[in-house]
XYZ file of C-alpha atoms in Angstrom:
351
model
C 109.418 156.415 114.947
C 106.214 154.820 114.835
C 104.304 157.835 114.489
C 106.379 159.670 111.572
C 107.136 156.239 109.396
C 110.189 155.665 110.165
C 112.393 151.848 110.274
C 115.459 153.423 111.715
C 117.253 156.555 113.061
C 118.774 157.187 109.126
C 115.370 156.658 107.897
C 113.126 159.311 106.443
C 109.334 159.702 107.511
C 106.777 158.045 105.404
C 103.799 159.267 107.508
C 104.186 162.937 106.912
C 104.362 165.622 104.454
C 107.546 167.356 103.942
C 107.077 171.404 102.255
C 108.057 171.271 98.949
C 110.994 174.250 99.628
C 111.995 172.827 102.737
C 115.722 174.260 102.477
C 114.569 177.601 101.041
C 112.434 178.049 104.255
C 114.203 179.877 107.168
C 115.673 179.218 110.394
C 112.098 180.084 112.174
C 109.977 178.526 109.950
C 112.209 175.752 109.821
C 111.871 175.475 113.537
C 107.978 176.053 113.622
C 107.527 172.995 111.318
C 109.889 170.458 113.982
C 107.999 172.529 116.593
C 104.452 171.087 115.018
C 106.351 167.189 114.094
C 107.616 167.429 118.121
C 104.139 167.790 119.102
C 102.451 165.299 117.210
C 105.067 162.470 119.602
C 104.534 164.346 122.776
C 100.243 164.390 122.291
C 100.412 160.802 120.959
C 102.459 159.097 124.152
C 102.625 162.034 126.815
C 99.857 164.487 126.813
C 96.897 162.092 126.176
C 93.406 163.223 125.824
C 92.589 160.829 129.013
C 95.356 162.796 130.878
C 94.221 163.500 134.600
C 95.921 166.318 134.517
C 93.356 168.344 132.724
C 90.930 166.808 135.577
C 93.150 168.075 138.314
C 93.388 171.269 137.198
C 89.751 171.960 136.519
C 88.636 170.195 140.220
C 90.729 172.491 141.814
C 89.558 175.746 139.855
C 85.851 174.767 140.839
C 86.317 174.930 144.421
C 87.984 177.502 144.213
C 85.422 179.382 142.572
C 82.807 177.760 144.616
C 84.840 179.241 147.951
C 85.100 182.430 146.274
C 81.062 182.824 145.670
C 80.598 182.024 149.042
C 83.004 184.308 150.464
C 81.558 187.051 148.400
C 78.287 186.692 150.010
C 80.005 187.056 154.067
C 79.325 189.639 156.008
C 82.205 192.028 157.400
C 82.766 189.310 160.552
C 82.641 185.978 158.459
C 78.853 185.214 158.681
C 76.222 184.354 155.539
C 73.290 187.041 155.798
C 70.027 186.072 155.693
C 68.434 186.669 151.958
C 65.245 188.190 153.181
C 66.043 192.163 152.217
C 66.016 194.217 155.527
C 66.269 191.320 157.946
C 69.650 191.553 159.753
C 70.133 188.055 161.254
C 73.199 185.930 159.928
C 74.607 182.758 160.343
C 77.734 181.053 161.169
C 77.029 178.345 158.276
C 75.348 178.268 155.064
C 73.068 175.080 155.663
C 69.965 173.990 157.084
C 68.960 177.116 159.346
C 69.382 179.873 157.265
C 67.149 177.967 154.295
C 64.669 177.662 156.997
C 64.829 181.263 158.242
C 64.449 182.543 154.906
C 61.114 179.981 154.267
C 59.849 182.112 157.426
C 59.620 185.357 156.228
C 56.571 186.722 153.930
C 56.875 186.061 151.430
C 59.532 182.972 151.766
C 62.821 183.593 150.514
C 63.721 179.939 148.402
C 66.956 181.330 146.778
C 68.940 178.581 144.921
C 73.121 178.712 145.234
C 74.168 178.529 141.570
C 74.905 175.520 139.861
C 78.579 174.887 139.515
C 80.059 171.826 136.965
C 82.419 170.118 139.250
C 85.130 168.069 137.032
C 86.192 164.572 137.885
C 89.062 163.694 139.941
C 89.825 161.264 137.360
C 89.374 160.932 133.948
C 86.391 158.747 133.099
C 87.212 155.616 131.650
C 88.064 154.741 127.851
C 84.572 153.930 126.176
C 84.278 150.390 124.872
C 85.159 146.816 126.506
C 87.754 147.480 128.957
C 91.865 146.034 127.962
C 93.897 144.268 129.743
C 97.394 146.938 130.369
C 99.926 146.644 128.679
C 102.936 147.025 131.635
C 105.847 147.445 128.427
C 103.734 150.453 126.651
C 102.446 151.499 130.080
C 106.283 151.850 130.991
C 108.147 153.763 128.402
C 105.140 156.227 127.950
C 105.765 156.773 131.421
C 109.394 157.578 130.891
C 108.945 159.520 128.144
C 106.766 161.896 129.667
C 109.474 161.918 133.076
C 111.997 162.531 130.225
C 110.618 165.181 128.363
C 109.747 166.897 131.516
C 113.253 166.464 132.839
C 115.064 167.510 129.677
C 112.492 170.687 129.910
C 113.782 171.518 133.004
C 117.210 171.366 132.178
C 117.133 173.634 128.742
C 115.154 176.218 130.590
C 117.985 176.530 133.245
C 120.363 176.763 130.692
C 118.435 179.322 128.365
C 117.617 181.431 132.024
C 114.016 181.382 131.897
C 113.099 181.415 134.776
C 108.832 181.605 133.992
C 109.593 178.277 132.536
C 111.406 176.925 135.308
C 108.215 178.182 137.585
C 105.822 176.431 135.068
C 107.801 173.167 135.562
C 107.591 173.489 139.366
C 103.726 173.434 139.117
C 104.271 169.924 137.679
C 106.689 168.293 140.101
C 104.769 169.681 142.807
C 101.429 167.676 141.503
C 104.056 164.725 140.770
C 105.363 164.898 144.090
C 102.009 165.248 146.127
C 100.623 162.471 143.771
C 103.906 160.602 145.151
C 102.051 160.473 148.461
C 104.585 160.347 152.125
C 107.576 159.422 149.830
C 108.026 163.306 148.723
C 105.456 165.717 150.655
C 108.776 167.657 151.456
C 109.416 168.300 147.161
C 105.769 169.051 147.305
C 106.145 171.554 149.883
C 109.012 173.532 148.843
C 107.304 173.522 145.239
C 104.464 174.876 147.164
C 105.823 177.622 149.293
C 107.976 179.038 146.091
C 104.442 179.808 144.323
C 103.273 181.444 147.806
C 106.632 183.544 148.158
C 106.104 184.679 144.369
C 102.419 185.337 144.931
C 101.673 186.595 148.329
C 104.690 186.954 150.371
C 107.564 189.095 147.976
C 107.209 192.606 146.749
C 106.866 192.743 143.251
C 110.290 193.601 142.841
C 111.771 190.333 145.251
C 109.199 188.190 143.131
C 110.685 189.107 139.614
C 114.022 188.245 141.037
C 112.854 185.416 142.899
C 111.762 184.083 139.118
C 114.774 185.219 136.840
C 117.723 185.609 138.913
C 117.966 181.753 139.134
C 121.630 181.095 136.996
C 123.903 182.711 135.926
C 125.820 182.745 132.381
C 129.681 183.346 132.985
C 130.487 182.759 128.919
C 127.932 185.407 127.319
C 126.780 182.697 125.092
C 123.417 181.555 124.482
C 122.266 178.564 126.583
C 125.942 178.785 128.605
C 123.683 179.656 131.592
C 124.023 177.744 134.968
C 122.616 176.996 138.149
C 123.511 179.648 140.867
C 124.323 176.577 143.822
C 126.460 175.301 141.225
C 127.779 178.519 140.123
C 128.623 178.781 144.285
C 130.514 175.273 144.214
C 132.914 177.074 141.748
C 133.420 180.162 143.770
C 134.186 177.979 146.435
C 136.770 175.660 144.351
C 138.086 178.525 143.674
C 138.572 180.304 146.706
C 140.501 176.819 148.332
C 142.766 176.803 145.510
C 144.137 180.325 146.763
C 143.587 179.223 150.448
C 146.104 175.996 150.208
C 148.875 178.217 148.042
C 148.798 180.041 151.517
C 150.421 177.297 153.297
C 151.621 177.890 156.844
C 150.796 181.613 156.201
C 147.182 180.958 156.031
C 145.327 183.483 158.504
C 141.423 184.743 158.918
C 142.511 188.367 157.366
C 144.272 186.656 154.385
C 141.508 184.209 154.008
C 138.957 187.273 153.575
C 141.260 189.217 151.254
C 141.378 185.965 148.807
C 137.447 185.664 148.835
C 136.906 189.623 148.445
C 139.304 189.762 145.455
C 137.778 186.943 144.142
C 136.157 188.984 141.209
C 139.112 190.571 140.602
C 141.470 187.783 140.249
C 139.207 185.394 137.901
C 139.174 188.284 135.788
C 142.727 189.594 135.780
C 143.803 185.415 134.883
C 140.880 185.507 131.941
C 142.421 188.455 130.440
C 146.123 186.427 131.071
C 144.944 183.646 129.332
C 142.759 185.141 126.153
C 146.408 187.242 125.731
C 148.460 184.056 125.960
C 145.974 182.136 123.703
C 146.219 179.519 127.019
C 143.747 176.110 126.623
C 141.517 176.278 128.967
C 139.947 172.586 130.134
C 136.469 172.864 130.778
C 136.599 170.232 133.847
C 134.492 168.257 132.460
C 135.225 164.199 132.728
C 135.481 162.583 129.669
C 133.404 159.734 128.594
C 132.889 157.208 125.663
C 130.115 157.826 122.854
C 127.148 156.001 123.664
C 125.652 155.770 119.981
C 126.025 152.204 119.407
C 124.700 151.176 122.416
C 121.575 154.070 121.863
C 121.141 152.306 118.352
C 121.513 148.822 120.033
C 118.510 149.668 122.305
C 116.508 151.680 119.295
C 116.466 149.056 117.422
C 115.213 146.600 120.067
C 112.465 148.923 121.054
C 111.135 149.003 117.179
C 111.033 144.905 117.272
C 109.521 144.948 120.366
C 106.896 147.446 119.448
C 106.950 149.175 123.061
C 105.344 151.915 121.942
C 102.189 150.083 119.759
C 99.979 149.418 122.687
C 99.344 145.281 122.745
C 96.890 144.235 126.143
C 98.293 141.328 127.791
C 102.111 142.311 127.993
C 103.562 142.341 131.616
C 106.577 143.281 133.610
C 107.776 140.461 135.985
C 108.795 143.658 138.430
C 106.485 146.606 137.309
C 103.254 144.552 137.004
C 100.186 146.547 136.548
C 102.491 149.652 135.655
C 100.240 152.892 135.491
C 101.029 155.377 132.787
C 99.759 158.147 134.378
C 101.693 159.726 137.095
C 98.832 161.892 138.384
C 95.992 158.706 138.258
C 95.977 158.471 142.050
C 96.111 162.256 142.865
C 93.290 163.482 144.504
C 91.851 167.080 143.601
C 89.874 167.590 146.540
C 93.227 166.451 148.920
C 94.850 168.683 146.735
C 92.947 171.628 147.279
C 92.057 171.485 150.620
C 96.244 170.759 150.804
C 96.955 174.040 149.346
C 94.344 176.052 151.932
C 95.870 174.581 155.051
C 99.152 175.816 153.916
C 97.772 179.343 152.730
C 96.028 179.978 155.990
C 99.562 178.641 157.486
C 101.421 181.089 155.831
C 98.635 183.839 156.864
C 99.062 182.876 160.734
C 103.009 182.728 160.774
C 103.111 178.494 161.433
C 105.989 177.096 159.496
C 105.429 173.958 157.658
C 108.789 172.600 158.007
């Protein structure tokens, strides 16, 4: 609200432009300008330009084009070659000895590795006198960003796409390894999905590995669900017709209800679009939660939480860090990612 003008929810912006035609404009267009308003909130409290994940990112990339160089320069059995053309002596590292081999040889081979950039770990710190944190603004950034990545998450299982879901698995997995002991597990299984998709499916097993991850059962847009929970009904289901058995329940009749399953959700579908039958969606009812949501909207605007003021703190979150990813380190990372990969190359199971 603070960022587009606006006192309340029923307010209009004051610190943006609307286009002139803005109802003449269509649905796409329409949707391209809240795409661009959208953005302007997320870069402003989520995706700041001090973000470590840009730093994270970039660390890792550099060592792994620094391994790359050097592996490019390996003999055929895993050695570095001397650079002296014609001399056929190698080495089992690329230090000390095989500088001073090539200083031996007329005239002296002083070959320089190429100058890589290697990015921080962390972002360097905000120019200027450094502020006391502010635990309140420090907080609900914090949750914003959780929430937006959350609510991500959840739209792209319902819209099925599943290179979206994958794209929000590369950022639990650095949430989760940043996390430390309390969720190396999540980090793992984030991990090995991106090795199954990369190295260890076919093509065809890794497109279905990506997309075939819910299932829409209503042909509408966005209807789609999770396949375990798509399971949980098929199992409902199934012990609906296995207690109408009652004393005749047997192993044969059991595996006649569950291989007619298909069959008999369809067959009652087409009974109950011909009866015009309600169908309850089993959902549980609950109250509306706008006034409370305009309750607590309208204490965040007095309270500012989002206008950063130094000095504010949290009796229980003191010292609250806004960024999730602040403590990760890229070189643990990396070197995280290799163990596993060379893992995965010998057969070892992580887990």
């Amino acid at each position: 609200m603070a960022v587009l003008g606006m006192e309340s929810k029923a307010s209009l912006p004051t610190k943006i432009d609307f286009p002139p035609n803005l109802k003449e404009l269509s649905k796409s267009e329409k949707l391209k300008y809240l795409h661009e308003l959208s953005a302007k909130v997320v870069d402003t409290f989520v995706f700041k330009t001090n973000s470590s994940i840009n730093y994270v990112i970039g660390s890792v990339l550099t060592q792994e084009e620094r391994d790359a160089l050097q592996q490019q320069q390996l003999t055929p059995d895993g050695r570095f070659p001397c650079r002296f053309s014609g001399c056929d002596k190698s080495f089992k590292y690329n230090g000390m000895s095989r500088k001073k081999h090539g200083a031996s040889h007329n005239p002296p081979v002083m070959a320089e590795e190429p100058a890589i950039s290697v990015s921080l770990c962390k972002p360097p710190p905000p120019s200027g006198e450094s502020k006391e944190p502010d635990d309140a603004y420090n907080y609900n950034c914090a949750l914003l960003a959780d929430s937006y990545l959350f609510f991500n998450f959840l739209d792209a299982i319902k819209e099925g796409d599943g290179a979206r879901l994958m794209r929000q698995y590369k950022y639990f997995m650095l949430f989760c390894k940043a996390d430390g002991c309390h969720s190396t597990k999540y980090a793992l299984e984030c991990l090995y999905q991106f090795f199954l998709i990369h190295g260890e499916l076919s093509q065809r097993d890794s497109e279905r590995f990506i997309w075939k991850r819910s299932i829409n059962n209503h042909g509408k847009k966005g209807y789609n669900i999770p396949l375990d929970e798509a399971t949980e009904h098929s199992n409902n289901f199934v012990k609906q017709g296995i207690k109408n058995l009652g004393p005749n329940i047997s192993e044969a009749a059991v595996a006649r209800i569950c291989k007619c399953e298909s069959a008999t959700r369809s067959i009652l579908d087409n009974l109950d679009e011909s009866i015009s039958r309600h169908k309850h969606s089993g959902k549980h009812s609950k109250p509306s939660s706008s006034m409370d949501l305009q309750e607590l909207v309208t204490k965040a605007f007095n309270f500012n939480i989002l206008k950063e003021q130094p000095g504010r703190k949290y009796h229980h979150f003191k010292d609250f860090q806004v960024d999730r990813l602040s403590d990760l380190d890229s070189n643990d990372l990396y070197s995280w990612i290799s163990k596993h990969k060379k893992n995965v190359a010998l057969g070892v199971k992580a887990r």
